[in-house]
Short mmCIF file of C-alpha atoms in Angstrom, two decimals:
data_model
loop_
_atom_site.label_atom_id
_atom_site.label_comp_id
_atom_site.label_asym_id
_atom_site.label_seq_id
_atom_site.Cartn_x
_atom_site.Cartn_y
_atom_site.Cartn_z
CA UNK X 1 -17.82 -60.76 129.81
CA UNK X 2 -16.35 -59.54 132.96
CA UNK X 3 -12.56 -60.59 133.84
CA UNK X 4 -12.65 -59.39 137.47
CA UNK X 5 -10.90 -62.17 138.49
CA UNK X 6 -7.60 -60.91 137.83
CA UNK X 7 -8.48 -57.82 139.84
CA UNK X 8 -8.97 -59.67 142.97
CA UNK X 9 -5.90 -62.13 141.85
CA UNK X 10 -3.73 -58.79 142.88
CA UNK X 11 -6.05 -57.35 145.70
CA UNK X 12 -5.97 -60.19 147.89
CA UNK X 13 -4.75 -60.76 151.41
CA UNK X 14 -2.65 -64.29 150.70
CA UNK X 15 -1.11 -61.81 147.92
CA UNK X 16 2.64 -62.35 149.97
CA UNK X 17 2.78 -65.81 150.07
CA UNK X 18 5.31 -66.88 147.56
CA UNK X 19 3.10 -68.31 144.32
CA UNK X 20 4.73 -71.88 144.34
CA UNK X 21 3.34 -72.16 148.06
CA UNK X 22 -0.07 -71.13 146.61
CA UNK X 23 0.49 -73.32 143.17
CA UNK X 24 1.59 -76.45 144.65
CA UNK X 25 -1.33 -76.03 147.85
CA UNK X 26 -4.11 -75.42 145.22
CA UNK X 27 -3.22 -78.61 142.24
CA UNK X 28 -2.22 -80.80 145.42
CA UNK X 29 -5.55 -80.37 147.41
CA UNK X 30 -7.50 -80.54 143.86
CA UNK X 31 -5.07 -84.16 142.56
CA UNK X 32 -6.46 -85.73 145.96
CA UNK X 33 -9.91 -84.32 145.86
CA UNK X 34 -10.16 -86.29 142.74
CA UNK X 35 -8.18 -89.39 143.69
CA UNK X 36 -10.43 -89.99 146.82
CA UNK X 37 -13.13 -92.68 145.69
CA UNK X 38 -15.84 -91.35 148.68
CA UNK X 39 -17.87 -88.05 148.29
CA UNK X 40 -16.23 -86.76 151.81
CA UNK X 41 -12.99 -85.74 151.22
CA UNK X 42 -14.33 -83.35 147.91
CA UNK X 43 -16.89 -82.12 149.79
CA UNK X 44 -14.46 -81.84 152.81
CA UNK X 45 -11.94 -79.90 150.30
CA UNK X 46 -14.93 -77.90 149.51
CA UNK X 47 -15.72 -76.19 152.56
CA UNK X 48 -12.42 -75.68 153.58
CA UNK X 49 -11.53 -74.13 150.16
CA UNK X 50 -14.26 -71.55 150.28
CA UNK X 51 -13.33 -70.61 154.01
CA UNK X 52 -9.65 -70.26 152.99
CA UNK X 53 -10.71 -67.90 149.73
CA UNK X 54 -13.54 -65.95 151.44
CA UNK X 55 -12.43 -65.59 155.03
CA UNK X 56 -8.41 -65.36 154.91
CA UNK X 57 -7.95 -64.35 151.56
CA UNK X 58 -10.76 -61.91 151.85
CA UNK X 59 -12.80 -62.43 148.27
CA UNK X 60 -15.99 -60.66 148.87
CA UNK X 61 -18.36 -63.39 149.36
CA UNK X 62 -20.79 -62.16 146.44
CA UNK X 63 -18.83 -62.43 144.27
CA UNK X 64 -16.78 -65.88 144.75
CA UNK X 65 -20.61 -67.29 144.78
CA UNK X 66 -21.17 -65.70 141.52
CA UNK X 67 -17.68 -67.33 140.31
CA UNK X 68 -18.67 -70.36 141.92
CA UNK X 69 -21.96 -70.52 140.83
CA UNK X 70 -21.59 -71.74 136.72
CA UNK X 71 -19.95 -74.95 138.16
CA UNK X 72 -21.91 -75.43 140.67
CA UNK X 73 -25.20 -75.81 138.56
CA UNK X 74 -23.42 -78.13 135.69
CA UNK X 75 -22.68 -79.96 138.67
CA UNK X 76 -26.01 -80.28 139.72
CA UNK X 77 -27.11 -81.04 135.90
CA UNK X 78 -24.66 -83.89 136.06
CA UNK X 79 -26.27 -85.13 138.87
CA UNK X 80 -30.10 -85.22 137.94
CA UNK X 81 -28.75 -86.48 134.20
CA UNK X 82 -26.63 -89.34 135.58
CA UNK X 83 -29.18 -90.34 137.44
CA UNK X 84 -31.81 -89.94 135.12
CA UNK X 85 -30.61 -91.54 132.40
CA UNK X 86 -26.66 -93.68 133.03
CA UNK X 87 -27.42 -96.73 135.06
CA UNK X 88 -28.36 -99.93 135.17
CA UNK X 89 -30.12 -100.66 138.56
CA UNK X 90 -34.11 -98.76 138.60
CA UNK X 91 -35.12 -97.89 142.16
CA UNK X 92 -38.85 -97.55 143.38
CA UNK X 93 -38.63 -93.56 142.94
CA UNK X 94 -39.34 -91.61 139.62
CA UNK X 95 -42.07 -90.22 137.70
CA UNK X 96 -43.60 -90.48 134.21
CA UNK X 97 -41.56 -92.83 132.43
CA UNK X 98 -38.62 -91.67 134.18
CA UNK X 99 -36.91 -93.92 136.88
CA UNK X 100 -33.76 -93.03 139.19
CA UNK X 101 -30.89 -94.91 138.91
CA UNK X 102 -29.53 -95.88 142.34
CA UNK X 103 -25.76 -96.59 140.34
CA UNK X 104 -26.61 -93.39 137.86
CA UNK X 105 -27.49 -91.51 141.05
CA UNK X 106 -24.43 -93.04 143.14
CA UNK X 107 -21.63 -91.95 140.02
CA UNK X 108 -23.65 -88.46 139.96
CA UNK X 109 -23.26 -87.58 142.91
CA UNK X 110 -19.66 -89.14 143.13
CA UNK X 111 -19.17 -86.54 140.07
CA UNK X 112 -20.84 -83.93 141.78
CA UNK X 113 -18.68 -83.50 144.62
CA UNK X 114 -15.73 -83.94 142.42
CA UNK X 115 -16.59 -81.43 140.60
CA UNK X 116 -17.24 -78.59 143.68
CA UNK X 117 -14.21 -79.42 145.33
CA UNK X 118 -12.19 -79.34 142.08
CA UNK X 119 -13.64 -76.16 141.14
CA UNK X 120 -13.04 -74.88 144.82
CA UNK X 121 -9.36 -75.72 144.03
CA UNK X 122 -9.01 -73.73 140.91
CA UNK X 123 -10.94 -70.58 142.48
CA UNK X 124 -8.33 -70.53 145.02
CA UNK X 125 -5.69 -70.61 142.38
CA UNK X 126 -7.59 -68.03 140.15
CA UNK X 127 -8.74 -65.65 143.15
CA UNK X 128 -5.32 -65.83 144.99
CA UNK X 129 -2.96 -65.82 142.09
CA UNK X 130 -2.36 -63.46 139.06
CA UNK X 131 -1.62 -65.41 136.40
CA UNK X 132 1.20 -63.87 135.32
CA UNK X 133 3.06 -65.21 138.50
CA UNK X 134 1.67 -68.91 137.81
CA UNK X 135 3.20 -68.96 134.08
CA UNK X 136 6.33 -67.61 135.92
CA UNK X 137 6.35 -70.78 137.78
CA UNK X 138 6.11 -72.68 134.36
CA UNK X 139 9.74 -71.86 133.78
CA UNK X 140 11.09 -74.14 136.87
CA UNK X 141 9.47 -77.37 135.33
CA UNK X 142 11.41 -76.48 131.91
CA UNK X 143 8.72 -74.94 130.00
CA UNK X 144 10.80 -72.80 127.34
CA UNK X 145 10.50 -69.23 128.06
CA UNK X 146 9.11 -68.15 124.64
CA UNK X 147 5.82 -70.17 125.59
CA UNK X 148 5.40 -68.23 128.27
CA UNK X 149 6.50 -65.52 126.77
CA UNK X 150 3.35 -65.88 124.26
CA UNK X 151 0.96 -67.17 126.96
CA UNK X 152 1.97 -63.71 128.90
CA UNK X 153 1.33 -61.49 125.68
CA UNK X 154 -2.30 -63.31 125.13
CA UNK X 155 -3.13 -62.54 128.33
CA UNK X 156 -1.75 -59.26 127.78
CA UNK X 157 -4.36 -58.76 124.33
CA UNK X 158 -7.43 -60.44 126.17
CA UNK X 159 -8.52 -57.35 128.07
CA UNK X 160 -7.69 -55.16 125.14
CA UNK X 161 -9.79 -57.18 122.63
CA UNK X 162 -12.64 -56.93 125.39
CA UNK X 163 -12.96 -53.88 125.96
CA UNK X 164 -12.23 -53.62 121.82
CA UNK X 165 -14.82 -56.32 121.43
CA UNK X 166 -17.71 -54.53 123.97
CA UNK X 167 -17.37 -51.10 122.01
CA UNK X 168 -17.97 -52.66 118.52
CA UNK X 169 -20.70 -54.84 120.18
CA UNK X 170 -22.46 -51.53 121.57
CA UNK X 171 -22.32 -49.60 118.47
CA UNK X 172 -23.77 -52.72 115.99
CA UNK X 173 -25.99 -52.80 118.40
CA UNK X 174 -27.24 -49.62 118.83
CA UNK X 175 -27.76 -49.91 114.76
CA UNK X 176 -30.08 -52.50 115.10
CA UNK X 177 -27.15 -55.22 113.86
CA UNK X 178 -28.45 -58.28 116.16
CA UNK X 179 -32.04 -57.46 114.89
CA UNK X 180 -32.35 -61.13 113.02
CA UNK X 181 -31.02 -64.21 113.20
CA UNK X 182 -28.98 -63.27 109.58
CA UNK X 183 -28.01 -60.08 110.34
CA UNK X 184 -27.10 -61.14 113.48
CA UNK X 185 -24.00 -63.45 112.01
CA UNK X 186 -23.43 -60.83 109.63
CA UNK X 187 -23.02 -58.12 112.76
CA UNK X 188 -20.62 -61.33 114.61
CA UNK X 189 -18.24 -61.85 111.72
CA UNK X 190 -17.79 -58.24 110.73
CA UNK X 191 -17.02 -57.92 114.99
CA UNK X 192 -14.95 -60.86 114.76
CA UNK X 193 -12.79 -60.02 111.14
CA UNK X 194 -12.28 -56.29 112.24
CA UNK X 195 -11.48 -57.54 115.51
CA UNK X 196 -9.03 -59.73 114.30
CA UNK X 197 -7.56 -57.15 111.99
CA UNK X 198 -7.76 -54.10 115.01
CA UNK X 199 -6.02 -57.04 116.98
CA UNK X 200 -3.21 -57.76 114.99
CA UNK X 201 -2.55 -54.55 113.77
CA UNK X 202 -2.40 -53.38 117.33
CA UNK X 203 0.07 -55.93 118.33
CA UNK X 204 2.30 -55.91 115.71
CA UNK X 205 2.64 -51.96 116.80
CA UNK X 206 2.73 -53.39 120.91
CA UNK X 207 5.45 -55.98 119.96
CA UNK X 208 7.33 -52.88 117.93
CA UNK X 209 6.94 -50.52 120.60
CA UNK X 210 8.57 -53.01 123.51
CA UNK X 211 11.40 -53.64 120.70
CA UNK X 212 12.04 -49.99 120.93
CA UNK X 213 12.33 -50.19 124.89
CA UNK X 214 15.01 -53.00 125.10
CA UNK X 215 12.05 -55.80 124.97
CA UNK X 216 14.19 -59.43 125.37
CA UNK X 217 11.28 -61.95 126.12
CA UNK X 218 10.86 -60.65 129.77
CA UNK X 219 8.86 -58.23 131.53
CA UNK X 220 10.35 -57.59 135.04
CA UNK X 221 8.35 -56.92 138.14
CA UNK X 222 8.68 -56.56 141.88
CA UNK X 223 7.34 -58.55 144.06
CA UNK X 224 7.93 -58.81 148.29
CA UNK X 225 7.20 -62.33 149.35
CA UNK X 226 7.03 -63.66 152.58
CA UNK X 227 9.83 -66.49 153.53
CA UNK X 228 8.77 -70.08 152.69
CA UNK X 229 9.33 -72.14 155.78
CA UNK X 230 6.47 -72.03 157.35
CA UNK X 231 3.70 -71.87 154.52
CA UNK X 232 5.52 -75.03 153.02
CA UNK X 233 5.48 -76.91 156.21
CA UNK X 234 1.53 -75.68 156.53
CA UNK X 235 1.19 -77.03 152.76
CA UNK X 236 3.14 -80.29 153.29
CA UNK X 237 1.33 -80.98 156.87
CA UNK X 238 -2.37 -80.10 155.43
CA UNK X 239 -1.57 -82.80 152.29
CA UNK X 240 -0.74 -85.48 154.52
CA UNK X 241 -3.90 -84.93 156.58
CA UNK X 242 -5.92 -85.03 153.38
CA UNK X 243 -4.20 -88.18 152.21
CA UNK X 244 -4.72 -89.77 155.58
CA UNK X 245 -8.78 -88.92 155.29
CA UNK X 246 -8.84 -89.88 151.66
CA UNK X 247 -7.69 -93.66 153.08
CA UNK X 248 -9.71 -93.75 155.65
CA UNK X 249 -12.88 -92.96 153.95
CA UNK X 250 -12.59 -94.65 150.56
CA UNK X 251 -15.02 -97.44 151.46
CA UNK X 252 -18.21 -94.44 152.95
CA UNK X 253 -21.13 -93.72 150.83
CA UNK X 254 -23.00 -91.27 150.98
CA UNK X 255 -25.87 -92.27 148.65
CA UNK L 1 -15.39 -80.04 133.49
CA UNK L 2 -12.80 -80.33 136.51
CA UNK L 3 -12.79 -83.05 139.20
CA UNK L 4 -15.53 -84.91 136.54
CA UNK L 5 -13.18 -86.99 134.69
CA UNK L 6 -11.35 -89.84 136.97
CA UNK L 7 -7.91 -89.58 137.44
CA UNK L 8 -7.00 -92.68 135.42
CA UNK L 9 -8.41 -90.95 132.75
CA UNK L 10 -7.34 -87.66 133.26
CA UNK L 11 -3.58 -89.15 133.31
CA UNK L 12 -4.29 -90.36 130.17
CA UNK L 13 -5.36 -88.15 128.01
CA UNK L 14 -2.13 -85.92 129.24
CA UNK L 15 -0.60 -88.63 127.87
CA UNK L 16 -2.08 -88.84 124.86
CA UNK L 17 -1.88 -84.68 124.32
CA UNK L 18 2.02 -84.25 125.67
CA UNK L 19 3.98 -85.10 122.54
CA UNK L 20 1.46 -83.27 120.06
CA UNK L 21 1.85 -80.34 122.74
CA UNK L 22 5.84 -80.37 122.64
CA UNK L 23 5.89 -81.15 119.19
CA UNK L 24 3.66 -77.37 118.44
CA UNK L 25 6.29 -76.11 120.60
CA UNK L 26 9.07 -77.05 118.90
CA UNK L 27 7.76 -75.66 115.91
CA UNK L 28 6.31 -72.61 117.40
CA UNK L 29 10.20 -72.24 118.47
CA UNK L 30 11.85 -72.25 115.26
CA UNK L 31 9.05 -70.10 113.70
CA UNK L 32 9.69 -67.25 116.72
CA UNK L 33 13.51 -67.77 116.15
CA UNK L 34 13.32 -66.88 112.36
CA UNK L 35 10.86 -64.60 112.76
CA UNK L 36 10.70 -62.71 116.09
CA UNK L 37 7.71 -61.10 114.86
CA UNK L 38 5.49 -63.80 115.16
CA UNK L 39 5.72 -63.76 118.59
CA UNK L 40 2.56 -60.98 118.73
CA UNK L 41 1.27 -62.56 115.98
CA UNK L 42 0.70 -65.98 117.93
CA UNK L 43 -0.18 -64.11 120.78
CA UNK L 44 -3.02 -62.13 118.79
CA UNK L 45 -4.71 -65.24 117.79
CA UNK L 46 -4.78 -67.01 120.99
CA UNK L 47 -6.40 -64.03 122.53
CA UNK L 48 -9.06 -64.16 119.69
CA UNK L 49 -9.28 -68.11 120.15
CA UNK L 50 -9.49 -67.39 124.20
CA UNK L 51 -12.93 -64.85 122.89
CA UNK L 52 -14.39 -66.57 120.35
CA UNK L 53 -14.57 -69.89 122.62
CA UNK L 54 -15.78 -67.80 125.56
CA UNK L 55 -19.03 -68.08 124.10
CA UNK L 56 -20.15 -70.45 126.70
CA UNK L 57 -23.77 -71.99 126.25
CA UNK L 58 -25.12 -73.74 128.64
CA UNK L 59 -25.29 -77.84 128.13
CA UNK L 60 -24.98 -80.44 130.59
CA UNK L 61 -23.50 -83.58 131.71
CA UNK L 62 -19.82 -82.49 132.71
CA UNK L 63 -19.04 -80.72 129.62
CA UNK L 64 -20.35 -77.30 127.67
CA UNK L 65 -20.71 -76.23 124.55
CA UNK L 66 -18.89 -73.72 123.23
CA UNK L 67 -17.75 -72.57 119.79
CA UNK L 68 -14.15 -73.60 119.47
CA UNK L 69 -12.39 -70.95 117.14
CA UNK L 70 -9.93 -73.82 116.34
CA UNK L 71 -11.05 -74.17 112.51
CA UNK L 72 -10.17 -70.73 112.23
CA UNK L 73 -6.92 -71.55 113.74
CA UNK L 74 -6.10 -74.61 112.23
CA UNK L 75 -6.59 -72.89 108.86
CA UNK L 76 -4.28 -70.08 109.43
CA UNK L 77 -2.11 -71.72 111.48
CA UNK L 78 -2.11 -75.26 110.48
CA UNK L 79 -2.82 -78.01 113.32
CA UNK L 80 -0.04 -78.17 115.31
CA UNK L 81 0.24 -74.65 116.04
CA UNK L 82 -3.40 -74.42 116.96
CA UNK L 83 -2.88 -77.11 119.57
CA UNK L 84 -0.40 -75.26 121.65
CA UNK L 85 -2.48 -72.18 121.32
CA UNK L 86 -5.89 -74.24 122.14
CA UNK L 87 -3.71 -75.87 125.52
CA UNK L 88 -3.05 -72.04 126.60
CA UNK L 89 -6.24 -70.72 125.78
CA UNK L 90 -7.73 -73.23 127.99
CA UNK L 91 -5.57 -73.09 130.84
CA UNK L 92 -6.64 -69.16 130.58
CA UNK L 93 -10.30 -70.33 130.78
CA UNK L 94 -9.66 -72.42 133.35
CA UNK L 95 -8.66 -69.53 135.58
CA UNK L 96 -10.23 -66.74 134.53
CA UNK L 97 -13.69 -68.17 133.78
CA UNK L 98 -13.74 -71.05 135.58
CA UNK L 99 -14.48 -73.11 132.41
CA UNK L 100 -12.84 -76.66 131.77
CA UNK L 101 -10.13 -77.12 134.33
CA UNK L 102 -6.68 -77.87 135.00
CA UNK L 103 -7.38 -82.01 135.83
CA UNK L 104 -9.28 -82.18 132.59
CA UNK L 105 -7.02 -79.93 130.81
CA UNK L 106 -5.38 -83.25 128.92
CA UNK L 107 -8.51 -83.95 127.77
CA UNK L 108 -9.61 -81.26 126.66
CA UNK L 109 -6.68 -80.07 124.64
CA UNK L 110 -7.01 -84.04 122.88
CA UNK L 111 -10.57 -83.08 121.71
CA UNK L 112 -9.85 -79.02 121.26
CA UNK L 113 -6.91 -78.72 120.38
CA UNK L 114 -6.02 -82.10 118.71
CA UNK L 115 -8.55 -83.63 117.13
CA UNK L 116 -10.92 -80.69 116.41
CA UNK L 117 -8.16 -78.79 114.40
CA UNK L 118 -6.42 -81.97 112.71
CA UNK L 119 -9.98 -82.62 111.14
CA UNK L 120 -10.48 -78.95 109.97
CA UNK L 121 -7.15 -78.46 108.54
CA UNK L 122 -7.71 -81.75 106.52
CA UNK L 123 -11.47 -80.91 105.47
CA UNK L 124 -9.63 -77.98 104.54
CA UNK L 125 -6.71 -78.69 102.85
CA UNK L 126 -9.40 -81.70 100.93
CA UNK L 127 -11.79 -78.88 99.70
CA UNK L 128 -9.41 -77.35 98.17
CA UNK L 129 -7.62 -80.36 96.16
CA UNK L 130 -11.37 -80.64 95.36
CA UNK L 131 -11.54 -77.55 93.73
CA UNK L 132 -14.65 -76.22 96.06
CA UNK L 133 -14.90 -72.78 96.48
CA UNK L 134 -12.95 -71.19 99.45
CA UNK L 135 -15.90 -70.11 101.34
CA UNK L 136 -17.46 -73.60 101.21
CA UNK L 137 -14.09 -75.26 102.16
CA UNK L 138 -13.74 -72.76 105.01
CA UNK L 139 -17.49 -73.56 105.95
CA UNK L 140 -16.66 -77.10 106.26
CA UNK L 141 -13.66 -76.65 107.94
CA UNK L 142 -15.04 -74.66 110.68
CA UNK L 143 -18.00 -77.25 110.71
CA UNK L 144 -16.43 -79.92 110.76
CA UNK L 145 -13.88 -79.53 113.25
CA UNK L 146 -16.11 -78.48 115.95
CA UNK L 147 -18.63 -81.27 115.10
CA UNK L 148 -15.49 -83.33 115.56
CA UNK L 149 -14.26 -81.81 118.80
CA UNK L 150 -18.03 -82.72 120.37
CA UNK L 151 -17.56 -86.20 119.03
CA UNK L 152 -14.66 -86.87 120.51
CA UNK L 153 -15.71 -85.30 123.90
CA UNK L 154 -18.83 -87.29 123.79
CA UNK L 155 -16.58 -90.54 123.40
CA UNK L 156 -13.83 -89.35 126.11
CA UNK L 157 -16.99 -89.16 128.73
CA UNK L 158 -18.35 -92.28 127.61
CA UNK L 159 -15.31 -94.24 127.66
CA UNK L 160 -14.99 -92.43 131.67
CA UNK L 161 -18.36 -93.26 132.47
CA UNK L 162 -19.31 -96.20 129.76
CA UNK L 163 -22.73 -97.34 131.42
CA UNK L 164 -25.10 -99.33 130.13
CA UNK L 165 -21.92 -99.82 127.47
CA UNK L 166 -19.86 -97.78 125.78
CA UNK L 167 -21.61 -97.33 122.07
CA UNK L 168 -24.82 -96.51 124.24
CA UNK L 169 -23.20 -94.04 127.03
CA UNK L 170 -21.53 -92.14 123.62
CA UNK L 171 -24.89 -91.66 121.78
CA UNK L 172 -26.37 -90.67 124.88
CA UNK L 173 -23.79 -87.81 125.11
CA UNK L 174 -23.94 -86.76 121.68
CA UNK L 175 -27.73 -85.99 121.70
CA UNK L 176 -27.40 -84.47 124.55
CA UNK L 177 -24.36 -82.58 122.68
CA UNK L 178 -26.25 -82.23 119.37
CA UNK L 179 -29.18 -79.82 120.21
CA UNK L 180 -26.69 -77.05 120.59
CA UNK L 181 -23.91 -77.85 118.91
CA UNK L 182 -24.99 -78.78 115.39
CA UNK L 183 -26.68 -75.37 115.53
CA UNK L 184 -23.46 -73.79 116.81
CA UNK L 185 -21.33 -75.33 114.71
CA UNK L 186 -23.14 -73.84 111.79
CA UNK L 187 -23.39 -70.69 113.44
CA UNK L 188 -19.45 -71.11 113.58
CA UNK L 189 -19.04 -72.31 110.04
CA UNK L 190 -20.80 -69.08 108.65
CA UNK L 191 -19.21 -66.70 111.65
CA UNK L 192 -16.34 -68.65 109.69
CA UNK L 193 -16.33 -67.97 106.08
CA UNK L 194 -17.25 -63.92 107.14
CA UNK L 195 -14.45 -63.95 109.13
CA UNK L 196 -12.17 -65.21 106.64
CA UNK L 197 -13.39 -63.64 103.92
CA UNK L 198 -13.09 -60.11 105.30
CA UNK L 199 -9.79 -60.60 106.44
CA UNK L 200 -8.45 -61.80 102.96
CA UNK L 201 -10.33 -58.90 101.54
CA UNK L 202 -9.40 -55.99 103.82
CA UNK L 203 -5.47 -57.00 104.57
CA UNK L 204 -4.51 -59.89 102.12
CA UNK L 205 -1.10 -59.18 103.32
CA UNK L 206 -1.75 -60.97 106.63
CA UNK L 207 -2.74 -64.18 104.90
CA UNK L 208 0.90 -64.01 103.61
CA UNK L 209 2.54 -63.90 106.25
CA UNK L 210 0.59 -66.97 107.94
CA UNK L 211 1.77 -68.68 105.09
CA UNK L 212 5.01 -68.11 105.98
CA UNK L 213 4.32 -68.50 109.30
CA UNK L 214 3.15 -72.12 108.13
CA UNK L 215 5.86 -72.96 105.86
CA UNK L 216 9.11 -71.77 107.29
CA UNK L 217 10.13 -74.33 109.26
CA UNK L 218 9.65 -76.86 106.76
CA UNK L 219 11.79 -75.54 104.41
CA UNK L 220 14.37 -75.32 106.21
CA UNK L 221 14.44 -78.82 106.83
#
């Protein structure tokens, strides 16, 4: 498991806008792209999505396909299952015993491009944002600071279990530990137990450590952000337009 | 799966997950406020939730199967700790892995986080009155609550998208469920009782502190 998401969350070229601009663009777009009741606004949100995180933001193209791609084929798999086997109304094409729905194929494909621009959405969020700065946001709706203060600290232990996790992995591995199905789950929960110990050891000593160094729930960073005015007006003025198209196409099919 | 739910139902199921999610968060409160050190502690296990249920397999139909680490939690944490910790872990997902999603997230924290661990905490907690060993009792537990958790999805996308009805759209989602979760959820079960079993052999001191973590804030009350 590779986390280089957060890597390009930090090395990216909207990295100056302030994160509430990027927060509010990215659920906003996503809220409408479900809302709309045609395929063309999602698909719509789609392409414009992956033109904002590829060509401005400047995510190497490889690699927001390879992001993109998980979602992309469950998508698809929702599509050839709904129309496969949810529906009520047989059409003329199929083969075997299978038929194609023409509703099963209509919601699939309804889902389908829900799910792309959705998923667009959150790669902007993911690819543009660090997360740290989106929990920071958390605090203006109320959220009590020690939940974030947790969330902040997992994220924190994540990448150390990893790379933690991948060492232990390598050498059971090397020692023929995922050899069998049996040995196998014994190799996993001795990873996961010793894991969990290494873990919690480790961050009792972390938590300790921060004590030590005048730790009070926060950990303060620097950040230069560009003023608002004019990415807020950009956010407020590209909503409208989207809620405007979702009107105006909610009666078009596609299929 | 994001965008796959409609919004009506996506509403809902925030809904449905919002108390259970601010009543964890009272609790986790008081816990942190007697004992600041628990603040790691939590933190520690939601990371190790965040891996274990990054496990992805592939499945279709909008959803994916996964093991969900919450009978684990649910036993060392009791339920309504786990639920906060599941709603985090998935947001996490969400953005780092691109798995679940933020529309969905309601949802998912119902069957993940809600359901899944309520079930293996009580399995639990039954086994136990029952006088079953510990590792059985963990086994079904662990089982149990992510058999539960794919129930529960199964019903959440049928009830979205209930065609021909709604018994038949659910069935139809929980075969398509059951050829890799039953497996995985035994897979999880024993992954489990090792788990748990080392732990409480290795440092039985952590087990006590759990419990306090656990039973703290009741006694105050």
């Amino acid at each position: 498991m590779n986390i280089s998401t957060d890597f390009y969350a930090h090395h990216n070229k909207l990295n100056r806008i302030p994160p509430m601009v990027k927060l509010s663009w990215g659920i906003l777009t996503m809220l409408f792209s479900l809302l709309s009741p045609s395929p063309i606004i999602p698909i719509i949100v789609a392409v414009v999505m992956s033109f904002i995180i590829v060509l401005i933001a400047g995510i190497p193209s490889r690699y927001y396909l390879k992001f993109i791609s998980v979602p992309f084929t469950f998508g698809f798999l929702t599509l050839v299952l709904m129309a496969l086997f949810f529906g009520v109304k047989p059409s003329s094409v199929g083969f075997y015993w299978f038929r194609v729905y023409l509703d099963g194929l209509h919601t699939g494909f309804l889902a389908f491009s829900r799910i792309i621009g959705g998923f667009t959405c959150l790669a902007f969020l993911s690819l543009t944002t660090p997360v740290n700065e989106i929990f920071k946001q958390l605090e203006k709706i109320k959220m009590p600071r020690i939940i974030i203060e947790i969330a902040l600290l997992m994220y924190r232990m994540i990448f150390i279990f990893l790379e933690e996790a991948s060492t232990m992995y390598n050498a059971q591995e090397t020692r023929l530990g995922y050899n069998s199905i049996r040995s196998s789950i014994k190799s996993l929960g001795l990873l996961a137990s010793n894991l969990f110990i290494r873990s919690w050891l480790q961050g009792e000593r972390v938590y300790q450590a921060m004590e030590t160094r005048c730790y009070n729930g926060e950990i303060p960073t620097m950040k230069i952000h560009e003023t608002d005015n004019k990415w807020i007006i950009l956010v407020i003025a590209f909503e409208i337009t989207l809620i405007i198209g979702v009107y105006f196409t909610r009666t078009i099919k596609i299929i | 799966m994001e965008g796959f739910l409609p919004w009506q139902w996506c509403i809902l199921w925030y809904a449905i997950s919002l108390p259970v999610i601010i009543y964890g968060i009272i609790r986790i409160m008081k816990v942190a406020d007697e004992l600041p050190e628990s603040k790691p502690l939590l933190a520690v296990s939601g990371a190790f939730i965040f891996i274990l249920s990054s496990l992805k397999m592939p499945s279709v139909t909008g959803s994916c199967s996964h093991p969900t680490g919450n009978g684990l939690g649910a036993i060392l944490f009791g339920p309504w700790i786990t639920t906060v910790m599941a709603a985090i872990v998935l947001i996490f997902q969400a953005l780092l892995l691109a798995h679940g999603g933020l529309t969905t997230l309601g949802a998912n924290t119902f069957s993940m986080g809600i359901i899944g661990p309520i079930f293996a905490w009580l399995t639990y907690k039954g086994s136990i009155k029952l006088n079953l060993p510990i590792s059985i009792a963990v086994f079904l537990a662990a089982f149990l609550g992510d058999i539960m958790t794919y129930v529960t999805t199964s019903f959440q996308l049928a009830l979205a998208f209930p065609t021909p009805n709604l018994i038949a759209a659910a069935s139809k989602f929980m075969l398509i469920f059951a050829y890799t979760q039953v497996p995985l959820g035994v897979a999880e079960g024993l992954l489990t009782i090792v788990v748990f079993e080392n732990i409480l052999k290795l440092k039985p001191d952590i087990t006590e502190k759990l419990n306090l973590l656990i039973r703290k804030p009741t006694s105050t009350r």
